Short mmCIF file of C-alpha atoms in Angstrom, two decimals:
data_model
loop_
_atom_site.label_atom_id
_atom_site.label_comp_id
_atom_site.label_asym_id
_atom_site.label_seq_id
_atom_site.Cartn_x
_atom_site.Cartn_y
_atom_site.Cartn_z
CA UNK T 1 39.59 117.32 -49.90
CA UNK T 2 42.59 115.61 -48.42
CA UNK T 3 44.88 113.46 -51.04
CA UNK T 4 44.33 109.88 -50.00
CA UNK T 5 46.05 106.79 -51.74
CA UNK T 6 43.22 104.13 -53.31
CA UNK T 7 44.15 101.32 -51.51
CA UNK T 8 43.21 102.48 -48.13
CA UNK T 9 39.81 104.11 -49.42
CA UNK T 10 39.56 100.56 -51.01
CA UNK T 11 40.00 98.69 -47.38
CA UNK T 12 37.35 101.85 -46.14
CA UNK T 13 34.91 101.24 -48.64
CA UNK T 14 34.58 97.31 -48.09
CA UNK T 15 34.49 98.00 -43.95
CA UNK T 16 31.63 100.00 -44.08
CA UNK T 17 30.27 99.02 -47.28
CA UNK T 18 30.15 100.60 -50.70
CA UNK T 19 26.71 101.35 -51.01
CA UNK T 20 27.05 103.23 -47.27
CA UNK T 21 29.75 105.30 -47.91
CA UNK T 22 28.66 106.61 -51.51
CA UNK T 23 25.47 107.16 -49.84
CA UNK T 24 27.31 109.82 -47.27
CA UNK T 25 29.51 111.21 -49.66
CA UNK T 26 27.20 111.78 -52.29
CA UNK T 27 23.87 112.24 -50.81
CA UNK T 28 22.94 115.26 -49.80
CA UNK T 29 20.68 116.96 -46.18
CA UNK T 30 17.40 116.04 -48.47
CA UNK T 31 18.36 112.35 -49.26
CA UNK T 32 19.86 112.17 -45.71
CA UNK T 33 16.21 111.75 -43.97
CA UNK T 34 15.14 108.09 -46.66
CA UNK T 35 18.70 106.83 -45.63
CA UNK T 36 18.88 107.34 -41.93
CA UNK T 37 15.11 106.07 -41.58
CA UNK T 38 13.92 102.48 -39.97
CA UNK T 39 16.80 100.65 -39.31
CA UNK T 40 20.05 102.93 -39.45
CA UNK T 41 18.12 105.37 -37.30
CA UNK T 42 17.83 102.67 -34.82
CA UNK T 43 21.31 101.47 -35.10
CA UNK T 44 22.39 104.93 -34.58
CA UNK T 45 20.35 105.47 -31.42
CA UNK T 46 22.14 102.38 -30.13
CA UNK T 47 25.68 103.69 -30.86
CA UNK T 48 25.52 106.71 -29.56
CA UNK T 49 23.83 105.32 -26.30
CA UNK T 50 27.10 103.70 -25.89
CA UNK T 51 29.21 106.10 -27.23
CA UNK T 52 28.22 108.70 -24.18
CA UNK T 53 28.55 105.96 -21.45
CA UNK T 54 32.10 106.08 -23.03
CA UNK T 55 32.65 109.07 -22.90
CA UNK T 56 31.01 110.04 -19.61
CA UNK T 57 32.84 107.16 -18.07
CA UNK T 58 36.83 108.02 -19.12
CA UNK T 59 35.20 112.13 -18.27
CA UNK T 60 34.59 110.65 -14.39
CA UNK T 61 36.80 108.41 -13.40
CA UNK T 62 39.55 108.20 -16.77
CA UNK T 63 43.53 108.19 -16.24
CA UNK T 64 45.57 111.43 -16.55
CA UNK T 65 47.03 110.56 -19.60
CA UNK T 66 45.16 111.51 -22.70
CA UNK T 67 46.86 107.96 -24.75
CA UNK T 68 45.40 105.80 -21.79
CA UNK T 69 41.73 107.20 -22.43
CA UNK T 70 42.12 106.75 -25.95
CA UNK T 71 43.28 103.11 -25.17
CA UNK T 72 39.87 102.42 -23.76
CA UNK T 73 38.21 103.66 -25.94
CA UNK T 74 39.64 101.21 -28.77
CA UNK T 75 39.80 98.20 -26.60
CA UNK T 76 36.37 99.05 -25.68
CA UNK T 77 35.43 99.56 -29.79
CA UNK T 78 37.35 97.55 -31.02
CA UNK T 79 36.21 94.36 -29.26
CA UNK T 80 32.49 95.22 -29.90
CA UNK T 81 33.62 95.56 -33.88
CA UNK T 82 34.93 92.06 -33.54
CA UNK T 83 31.91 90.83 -31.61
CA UNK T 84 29.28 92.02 -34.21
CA UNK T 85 30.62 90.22 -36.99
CA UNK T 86 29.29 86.87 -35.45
CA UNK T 87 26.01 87.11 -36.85
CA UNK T 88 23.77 89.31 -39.06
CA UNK T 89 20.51 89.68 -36.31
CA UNK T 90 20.50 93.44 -35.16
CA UNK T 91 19.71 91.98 -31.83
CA UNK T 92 22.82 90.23 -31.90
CA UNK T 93 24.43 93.03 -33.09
CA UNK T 94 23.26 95.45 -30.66
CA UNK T 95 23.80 93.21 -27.51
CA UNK T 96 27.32 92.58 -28.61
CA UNK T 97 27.77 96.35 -28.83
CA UNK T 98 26.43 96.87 -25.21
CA UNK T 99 28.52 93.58 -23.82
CA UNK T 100 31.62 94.91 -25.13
CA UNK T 101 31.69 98.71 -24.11
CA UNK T 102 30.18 97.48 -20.80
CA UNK T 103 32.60 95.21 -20.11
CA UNK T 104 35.31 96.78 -21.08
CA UNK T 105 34.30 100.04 -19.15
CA UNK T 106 34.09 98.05 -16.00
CA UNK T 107 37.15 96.49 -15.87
CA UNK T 108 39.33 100.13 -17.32
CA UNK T 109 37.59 102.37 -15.67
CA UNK T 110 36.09 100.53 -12.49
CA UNK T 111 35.11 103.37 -10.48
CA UNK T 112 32.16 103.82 -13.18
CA UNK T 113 30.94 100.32 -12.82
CA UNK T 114 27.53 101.55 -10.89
CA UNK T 115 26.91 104.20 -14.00
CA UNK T 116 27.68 101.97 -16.91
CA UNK T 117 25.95 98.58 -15.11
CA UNK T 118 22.86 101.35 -15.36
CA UNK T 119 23.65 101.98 -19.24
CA UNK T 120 23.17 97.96 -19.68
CA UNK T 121 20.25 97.43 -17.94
CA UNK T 122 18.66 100.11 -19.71
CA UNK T 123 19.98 99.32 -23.02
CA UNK T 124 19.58 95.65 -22.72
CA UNK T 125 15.61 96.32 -21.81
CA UNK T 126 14.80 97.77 -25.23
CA UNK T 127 16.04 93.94 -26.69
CA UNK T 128 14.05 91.55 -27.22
CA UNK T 129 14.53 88.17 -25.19
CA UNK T 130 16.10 85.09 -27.12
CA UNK T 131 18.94 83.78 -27.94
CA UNK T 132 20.32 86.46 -30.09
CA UNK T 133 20.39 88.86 -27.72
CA UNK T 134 22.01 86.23 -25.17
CA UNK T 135 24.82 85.14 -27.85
CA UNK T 136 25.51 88.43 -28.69
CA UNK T 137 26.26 89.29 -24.93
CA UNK T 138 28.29 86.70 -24.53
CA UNK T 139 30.32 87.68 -27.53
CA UNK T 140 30.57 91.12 -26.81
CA UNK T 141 31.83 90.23 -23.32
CA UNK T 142 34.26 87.26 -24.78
CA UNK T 143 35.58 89.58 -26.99
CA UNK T 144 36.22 92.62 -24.66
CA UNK T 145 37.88 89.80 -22.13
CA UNK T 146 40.62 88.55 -25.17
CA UNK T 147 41.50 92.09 -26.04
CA UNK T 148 42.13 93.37 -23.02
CA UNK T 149 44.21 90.26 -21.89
CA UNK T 150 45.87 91.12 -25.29
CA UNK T 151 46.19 94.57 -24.42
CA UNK T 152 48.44 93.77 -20.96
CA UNK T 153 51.38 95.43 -20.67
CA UNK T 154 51.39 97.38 -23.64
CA UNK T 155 52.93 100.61 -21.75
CA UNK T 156 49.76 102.56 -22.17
CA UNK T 157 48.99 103.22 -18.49
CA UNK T 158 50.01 106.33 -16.81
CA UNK T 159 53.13 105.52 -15.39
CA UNK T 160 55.12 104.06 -18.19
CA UNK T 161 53.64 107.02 -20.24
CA UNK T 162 54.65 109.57 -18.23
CA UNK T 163 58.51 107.92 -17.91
CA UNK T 164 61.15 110.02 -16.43
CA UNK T 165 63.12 112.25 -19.23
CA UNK T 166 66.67 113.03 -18.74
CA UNK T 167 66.78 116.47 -19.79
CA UNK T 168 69.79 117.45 -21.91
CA UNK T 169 72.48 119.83 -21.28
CA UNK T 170 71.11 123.57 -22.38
CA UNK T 171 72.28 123.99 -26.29
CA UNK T 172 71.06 125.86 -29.07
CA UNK T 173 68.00 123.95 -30.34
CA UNK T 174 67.62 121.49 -27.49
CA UNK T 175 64.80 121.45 -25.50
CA UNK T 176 64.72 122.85 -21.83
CA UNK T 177 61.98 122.99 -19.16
CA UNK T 178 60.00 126.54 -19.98
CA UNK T 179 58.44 128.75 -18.01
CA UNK T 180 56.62 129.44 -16.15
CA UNK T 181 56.18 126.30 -14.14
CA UNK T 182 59.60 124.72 -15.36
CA UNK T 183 57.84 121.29 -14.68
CA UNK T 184 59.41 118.02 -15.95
CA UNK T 185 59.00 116.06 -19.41
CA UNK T 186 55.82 114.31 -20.02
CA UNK T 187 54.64 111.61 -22.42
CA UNK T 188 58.63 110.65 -22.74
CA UNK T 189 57.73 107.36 -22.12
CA UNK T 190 54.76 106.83 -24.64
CA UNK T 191 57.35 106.29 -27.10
CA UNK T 192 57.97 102.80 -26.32
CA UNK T 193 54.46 101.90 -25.82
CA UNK T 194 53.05 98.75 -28.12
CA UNK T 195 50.98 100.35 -30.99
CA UNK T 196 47.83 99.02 -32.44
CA UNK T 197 48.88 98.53 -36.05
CA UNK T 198 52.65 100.69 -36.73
CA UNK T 199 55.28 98.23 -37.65
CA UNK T 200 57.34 100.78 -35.00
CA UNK T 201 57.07 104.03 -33.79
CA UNK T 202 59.32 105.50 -35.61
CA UNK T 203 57.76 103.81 -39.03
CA UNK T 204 56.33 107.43 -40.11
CA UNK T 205 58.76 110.26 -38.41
CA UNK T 206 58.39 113.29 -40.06
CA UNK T 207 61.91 114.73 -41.60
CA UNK T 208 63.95 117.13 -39.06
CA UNK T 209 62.66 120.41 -38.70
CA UNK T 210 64.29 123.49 -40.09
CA UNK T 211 67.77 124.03 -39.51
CA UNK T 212 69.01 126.60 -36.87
CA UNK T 213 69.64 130.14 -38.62
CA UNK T 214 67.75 128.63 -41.39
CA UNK T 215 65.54 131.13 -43.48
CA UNK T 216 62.30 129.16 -42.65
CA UNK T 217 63.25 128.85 -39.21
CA UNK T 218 64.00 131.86 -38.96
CA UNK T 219 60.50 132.66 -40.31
CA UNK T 220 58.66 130.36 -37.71
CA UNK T 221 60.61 132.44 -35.32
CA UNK T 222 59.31 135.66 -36.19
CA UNK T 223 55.82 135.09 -36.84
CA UNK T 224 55.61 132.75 -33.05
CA UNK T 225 57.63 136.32 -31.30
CA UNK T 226 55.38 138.75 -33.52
CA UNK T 227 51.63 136.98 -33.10
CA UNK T 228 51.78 134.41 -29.90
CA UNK T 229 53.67 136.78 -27.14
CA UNK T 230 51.53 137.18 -24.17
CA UNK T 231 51.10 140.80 -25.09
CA UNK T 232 50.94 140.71 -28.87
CA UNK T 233 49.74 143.87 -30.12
CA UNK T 234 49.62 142.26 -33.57
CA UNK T 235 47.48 139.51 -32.58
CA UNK T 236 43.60 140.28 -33.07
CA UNK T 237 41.00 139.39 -30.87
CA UNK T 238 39.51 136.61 -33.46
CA UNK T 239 43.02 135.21 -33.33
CA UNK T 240 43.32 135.30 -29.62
CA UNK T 241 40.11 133.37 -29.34
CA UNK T 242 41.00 131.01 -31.81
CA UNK T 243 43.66 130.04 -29.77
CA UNK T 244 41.87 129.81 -26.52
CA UNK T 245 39.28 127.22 -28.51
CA UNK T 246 41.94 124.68 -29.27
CA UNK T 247 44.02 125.17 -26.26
CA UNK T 248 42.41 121.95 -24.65
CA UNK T 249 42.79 118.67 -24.86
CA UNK T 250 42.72 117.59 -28.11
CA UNK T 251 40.73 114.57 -26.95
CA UNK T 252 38.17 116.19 -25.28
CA UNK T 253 37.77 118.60 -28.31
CA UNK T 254 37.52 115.63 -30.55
CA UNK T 255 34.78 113.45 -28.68
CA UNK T 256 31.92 115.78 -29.94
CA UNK T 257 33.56 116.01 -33.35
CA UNK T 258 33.50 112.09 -34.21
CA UNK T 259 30.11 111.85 -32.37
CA UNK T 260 28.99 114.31 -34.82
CA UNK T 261 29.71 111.56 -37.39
CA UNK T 262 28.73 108.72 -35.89
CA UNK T 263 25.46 110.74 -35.26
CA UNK T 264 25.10 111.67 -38.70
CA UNK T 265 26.08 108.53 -40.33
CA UNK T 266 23.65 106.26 -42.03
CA UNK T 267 25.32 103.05 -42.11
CA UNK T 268 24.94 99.93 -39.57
CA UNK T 269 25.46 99.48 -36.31
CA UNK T 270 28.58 97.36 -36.97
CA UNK T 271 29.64 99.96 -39.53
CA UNK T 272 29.10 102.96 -36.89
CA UNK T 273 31.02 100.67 -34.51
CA UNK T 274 34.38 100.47 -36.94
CA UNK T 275 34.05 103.95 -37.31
CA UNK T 276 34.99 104.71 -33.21
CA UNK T 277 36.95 101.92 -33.00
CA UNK T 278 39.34 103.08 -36.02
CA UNK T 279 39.38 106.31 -34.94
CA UNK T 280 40.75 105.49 -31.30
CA UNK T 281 43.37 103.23 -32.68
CA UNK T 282 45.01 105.67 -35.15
CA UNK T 283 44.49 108.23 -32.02
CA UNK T 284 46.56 105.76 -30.18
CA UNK T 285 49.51 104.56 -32.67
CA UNK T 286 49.35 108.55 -33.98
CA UNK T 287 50.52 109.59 -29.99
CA UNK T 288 52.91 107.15 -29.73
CA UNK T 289 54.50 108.11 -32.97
CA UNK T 290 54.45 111.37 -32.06
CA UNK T 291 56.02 111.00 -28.67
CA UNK T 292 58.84 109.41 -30.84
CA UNK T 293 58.93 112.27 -33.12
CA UNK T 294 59.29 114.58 -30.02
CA UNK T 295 61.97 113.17 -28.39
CA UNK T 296 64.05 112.25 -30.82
CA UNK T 297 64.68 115.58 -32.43
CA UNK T 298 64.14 117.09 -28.63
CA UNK T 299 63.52 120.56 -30.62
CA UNK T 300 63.37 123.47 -28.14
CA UNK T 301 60.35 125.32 -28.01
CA UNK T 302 59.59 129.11 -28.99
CA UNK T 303 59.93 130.98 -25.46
CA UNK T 304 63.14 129.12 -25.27
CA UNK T 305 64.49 129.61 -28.96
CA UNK T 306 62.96 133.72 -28.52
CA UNK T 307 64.88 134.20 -24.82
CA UNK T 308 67.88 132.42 -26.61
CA UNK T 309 67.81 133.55 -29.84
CA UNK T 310 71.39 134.53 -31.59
CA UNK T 311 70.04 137.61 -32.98
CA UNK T 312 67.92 140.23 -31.02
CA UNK T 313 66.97 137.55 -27.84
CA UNK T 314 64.36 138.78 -25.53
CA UNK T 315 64.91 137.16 -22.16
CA UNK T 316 61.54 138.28 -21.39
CA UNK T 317 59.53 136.72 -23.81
CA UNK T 318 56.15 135.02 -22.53
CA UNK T 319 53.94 133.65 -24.96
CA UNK T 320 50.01 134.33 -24.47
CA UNK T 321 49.62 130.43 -23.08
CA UNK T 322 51.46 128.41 -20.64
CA UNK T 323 53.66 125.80 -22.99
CA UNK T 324 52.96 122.76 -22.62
CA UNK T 325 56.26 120.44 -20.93
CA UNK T 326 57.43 118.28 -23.79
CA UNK T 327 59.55 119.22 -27.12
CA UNK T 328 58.28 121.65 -29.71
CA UNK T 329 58.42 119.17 -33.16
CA UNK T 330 56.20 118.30 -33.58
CA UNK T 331 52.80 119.17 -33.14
CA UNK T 332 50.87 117.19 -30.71
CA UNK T 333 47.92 119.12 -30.99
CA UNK T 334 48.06 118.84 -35.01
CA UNK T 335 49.16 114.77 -35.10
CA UNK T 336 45.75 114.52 -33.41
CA UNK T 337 43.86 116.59 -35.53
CA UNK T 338 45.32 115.08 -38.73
CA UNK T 339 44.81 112.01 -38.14
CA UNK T 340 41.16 112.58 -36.74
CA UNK T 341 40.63 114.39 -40.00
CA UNK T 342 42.17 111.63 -42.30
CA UNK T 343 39.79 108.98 -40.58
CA UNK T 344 36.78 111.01 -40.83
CA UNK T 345 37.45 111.83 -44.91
CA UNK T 346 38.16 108.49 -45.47
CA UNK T 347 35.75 106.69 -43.36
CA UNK T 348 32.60 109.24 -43.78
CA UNK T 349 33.15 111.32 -46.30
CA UNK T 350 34.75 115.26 -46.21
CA UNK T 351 32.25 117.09 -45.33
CA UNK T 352 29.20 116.65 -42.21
CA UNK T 353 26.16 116.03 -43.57
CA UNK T 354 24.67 118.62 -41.10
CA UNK T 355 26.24 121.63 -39.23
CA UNK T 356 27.97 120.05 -36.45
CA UNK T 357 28.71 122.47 -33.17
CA UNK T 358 31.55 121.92 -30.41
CA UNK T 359 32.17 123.40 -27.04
CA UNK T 360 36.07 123.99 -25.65
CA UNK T 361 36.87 123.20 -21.97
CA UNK T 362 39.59 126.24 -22.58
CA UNK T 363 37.17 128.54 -23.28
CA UNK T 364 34.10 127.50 -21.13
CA UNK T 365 30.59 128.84 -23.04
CA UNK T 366 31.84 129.17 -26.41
CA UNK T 367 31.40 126.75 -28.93
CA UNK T 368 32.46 126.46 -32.72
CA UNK T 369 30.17 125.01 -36.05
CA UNK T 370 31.77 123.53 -38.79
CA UNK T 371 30.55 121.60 -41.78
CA UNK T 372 33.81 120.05 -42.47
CA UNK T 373 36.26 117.49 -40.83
CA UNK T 374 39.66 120.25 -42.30
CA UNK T 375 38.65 123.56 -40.72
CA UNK T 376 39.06 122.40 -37.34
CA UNK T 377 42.83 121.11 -38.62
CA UNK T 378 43.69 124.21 -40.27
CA UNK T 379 42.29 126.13 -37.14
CA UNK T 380 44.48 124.01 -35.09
CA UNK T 381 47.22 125.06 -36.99
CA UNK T 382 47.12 128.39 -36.58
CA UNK T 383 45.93 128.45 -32.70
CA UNK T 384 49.38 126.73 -31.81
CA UNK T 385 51.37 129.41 -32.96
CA UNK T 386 49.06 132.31 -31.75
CA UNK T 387 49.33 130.52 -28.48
CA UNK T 388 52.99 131.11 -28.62
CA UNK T 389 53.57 127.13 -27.59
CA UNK T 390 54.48 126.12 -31.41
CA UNK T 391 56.53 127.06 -34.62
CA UNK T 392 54.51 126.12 -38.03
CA UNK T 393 56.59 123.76 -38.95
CA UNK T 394 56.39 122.12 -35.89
CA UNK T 395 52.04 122.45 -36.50
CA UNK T 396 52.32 121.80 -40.13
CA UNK T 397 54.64 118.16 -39.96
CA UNK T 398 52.05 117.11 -37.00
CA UNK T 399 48.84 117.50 -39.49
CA UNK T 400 50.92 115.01 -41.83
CA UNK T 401 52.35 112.38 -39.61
CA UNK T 402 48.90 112.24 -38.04
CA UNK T 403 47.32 111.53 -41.80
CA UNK T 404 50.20 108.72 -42.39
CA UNK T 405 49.24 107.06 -39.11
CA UNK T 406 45.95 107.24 -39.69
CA UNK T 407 46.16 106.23 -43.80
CA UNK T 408 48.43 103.22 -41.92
CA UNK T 409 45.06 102.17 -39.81
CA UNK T 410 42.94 102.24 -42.57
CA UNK T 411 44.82 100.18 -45.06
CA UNK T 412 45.49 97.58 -42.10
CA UNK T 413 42.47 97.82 -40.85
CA UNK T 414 41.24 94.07 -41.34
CA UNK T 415 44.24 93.13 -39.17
CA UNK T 416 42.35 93.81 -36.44
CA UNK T 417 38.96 93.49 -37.44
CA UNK T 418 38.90 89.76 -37.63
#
């Protein structure tokens, strides 16, 4: 299990209530049945009705920048947290859910409008008529309104993301463009972005990564050259596919993972509710700290270091996947995962209550089953450098800035739950 400091399990525990969480953590798949029953089962029906207009939604008609997608989905969550608190009445609850997401969906990703106006009708059918379920409409719609007007100009949208990088003269160590496409800097200018709930972007950068001629860089070296060149004859085919699973998007491989949760989860509607919307905001201030990471070290990546290299270079060297165009250290691909894995522990407990199972859009027809919220992390790990796209280091000091990001959430948490 991960190593956690008490005072953000604390802040967890009383934002999705003690007897909830001990109940996931400690109950096991024969208690789960009595605790998911009557209410929570409805609850959870609700959620996740709203949870795939989400993510259908940002699928259809989203930005091209993973951060902006994530930025719905918190200002989308995040309001409908703050809606719910207004009253106790699961009809309240559950109409401030759907007046939220709805409204926020609408308004950040309008060419959906027609689907998720369908979602709502629907939805809003099942509820009862009175005035909770008119007050709690309202409020979810109130509430989406205020965040997204406090949202405005954060530098989240795809432009100021995607901000032109000076690239820096070729040196040893400094990123370049890499082949094979040779294609400009990206996410250069999420680094300046507003977070959620960082004091700054820079509040968790990891320490540099290894030295130049160091013996652990040295090591990362080897091991990228040796197991992630396009034609590794080292590599075996379980670590070939391993790589092609997490080559993706790291959001799009994460949706089913915290649905899987919130699926799972017996707790409240409200409490379900925290759980996406605290997710997607340490997804959010975890990429923009990353970004910062990235550029500011500007740490070349392995085809580069291997074609350069002061002892036996290779100018040939390809490694089995494209690299993608942004510096090596670190991680991008681990931040995510480590920080999805730190709000899952925290938040739900280590392990899934049931098998959960995951497709890849890199490696269309095959999914993955885990029981746990750290294989997929350590598996991440590992597919980066078989991919040839990271060092170790690089993979290892993304896992732990994404768990201080998302530890930072947590214990802030009722900063934005209000």
């Amino acid at each position: 299990m991960l190593s956690m400091s008490s005072r953000p399990l604390r802040a967890a525990v009383v934002l999705l209530g003690a007897v909830a969480l001990a109940a996931t953590t400690a109950a096991g798949p024969a208690a789960a049945g009595s605790v998911v029953a009557g209410s929570a089962s409805r609850a959870g029906h609700a959620v996740l009705t709203w949870y795939d207009a989400t993510a259908a939604a940002i699928a259809a008609g989203g930005a091209t920048t993973q951060v902006t997608n994530s930025r719905t989905w918190a200002i989308a969550w995040l309001a409908a947290a703050r809606a719910q608190t207004g009253s106790s009445s699961p009809v309240y609850r559950r109409a401030a859910l759907a007046g939220a997401v709805h409204e926020s969906l609408v308004a950040l990703v309008p060419t959906q409008a027609a689907a998720v106006d369908a979602v709502l009708e629907a939805d809003l059918a099942a509820l009862p008529d009175g005035k909770a379920k008119d007050r709690g409409l309202a409020a979810g719609r109130a509430a989406a309104d205020r965040l997204i007007e406090e949202r405005t100009g954060d530098g989240l949208d795809s432009a100021s993301v995607n901000a032109a990088f000076p690239v820096p003269p070729p040196a040893p160590g400094v990123w370049q463009p890499t082949p094979s496409a040779y294609a400009a800097a990206t996410q250069y200018g999420n680094r300046l972005a507003r977070p959620f709930l960082l004091r700054g972007a820079a509040q968790f950068r990891p320490a540099p990564p290894p030295a130049l001629g160091s013996a652990r860089y040295e090591a990362d070296l080897a091991e990228v050259r040796t197991y992630g060149a396009a034609g590794s004859t080292a590599r075996t085919q379980a670590q070939t596919d391993t790589a092609t699973f997490w080559l993706g998007s790291s959001f799009v491989l994460y949706t089913p993972v915290l649905r899987a949760a919130v699926e799972q989860s017996p707790t409240s509607t409200l409490s379900r509710t925290r759980l996406v919307a605290l997710f997607h905001v340490a997804l959010v201030d975890t990429q923009i700290a990353t970004s910062e990471a990235k550029y500011h070290y500007q740490t070349w990546r392995p085809v580069t270091a291997i074609r350069n290299a002061a002892v036996n270079p290779d100018p040939s060297w390809l490694p089995l996947h494209n690299t993608p165009a942004h510096p090596d250290f670190p991680s991008g691909h681990n931040t995510y995962s480590g920080a999805a894995e730190q709000i899952l522990t925290v938040l739900f407990g280590p392990r899934a209550r049931q098998p959960y199972t995951i497709p890849s859009p890199s490696a269309p027809g095959v999914t993955r089953t885990y029981t746990d919220w750290h294989l997929p992390s350590l598996e991440n790990i590992d597919a980066r450098v078989w991919s040839g796209i990271h060092t170790r280091s690089a993979d290892e000091a993304g896992i732990r800035l994404g768990r201080d990001v998302a530890t930072n959430t947590l214990t802030r948490a009722h900063e934005l739950l209000r």
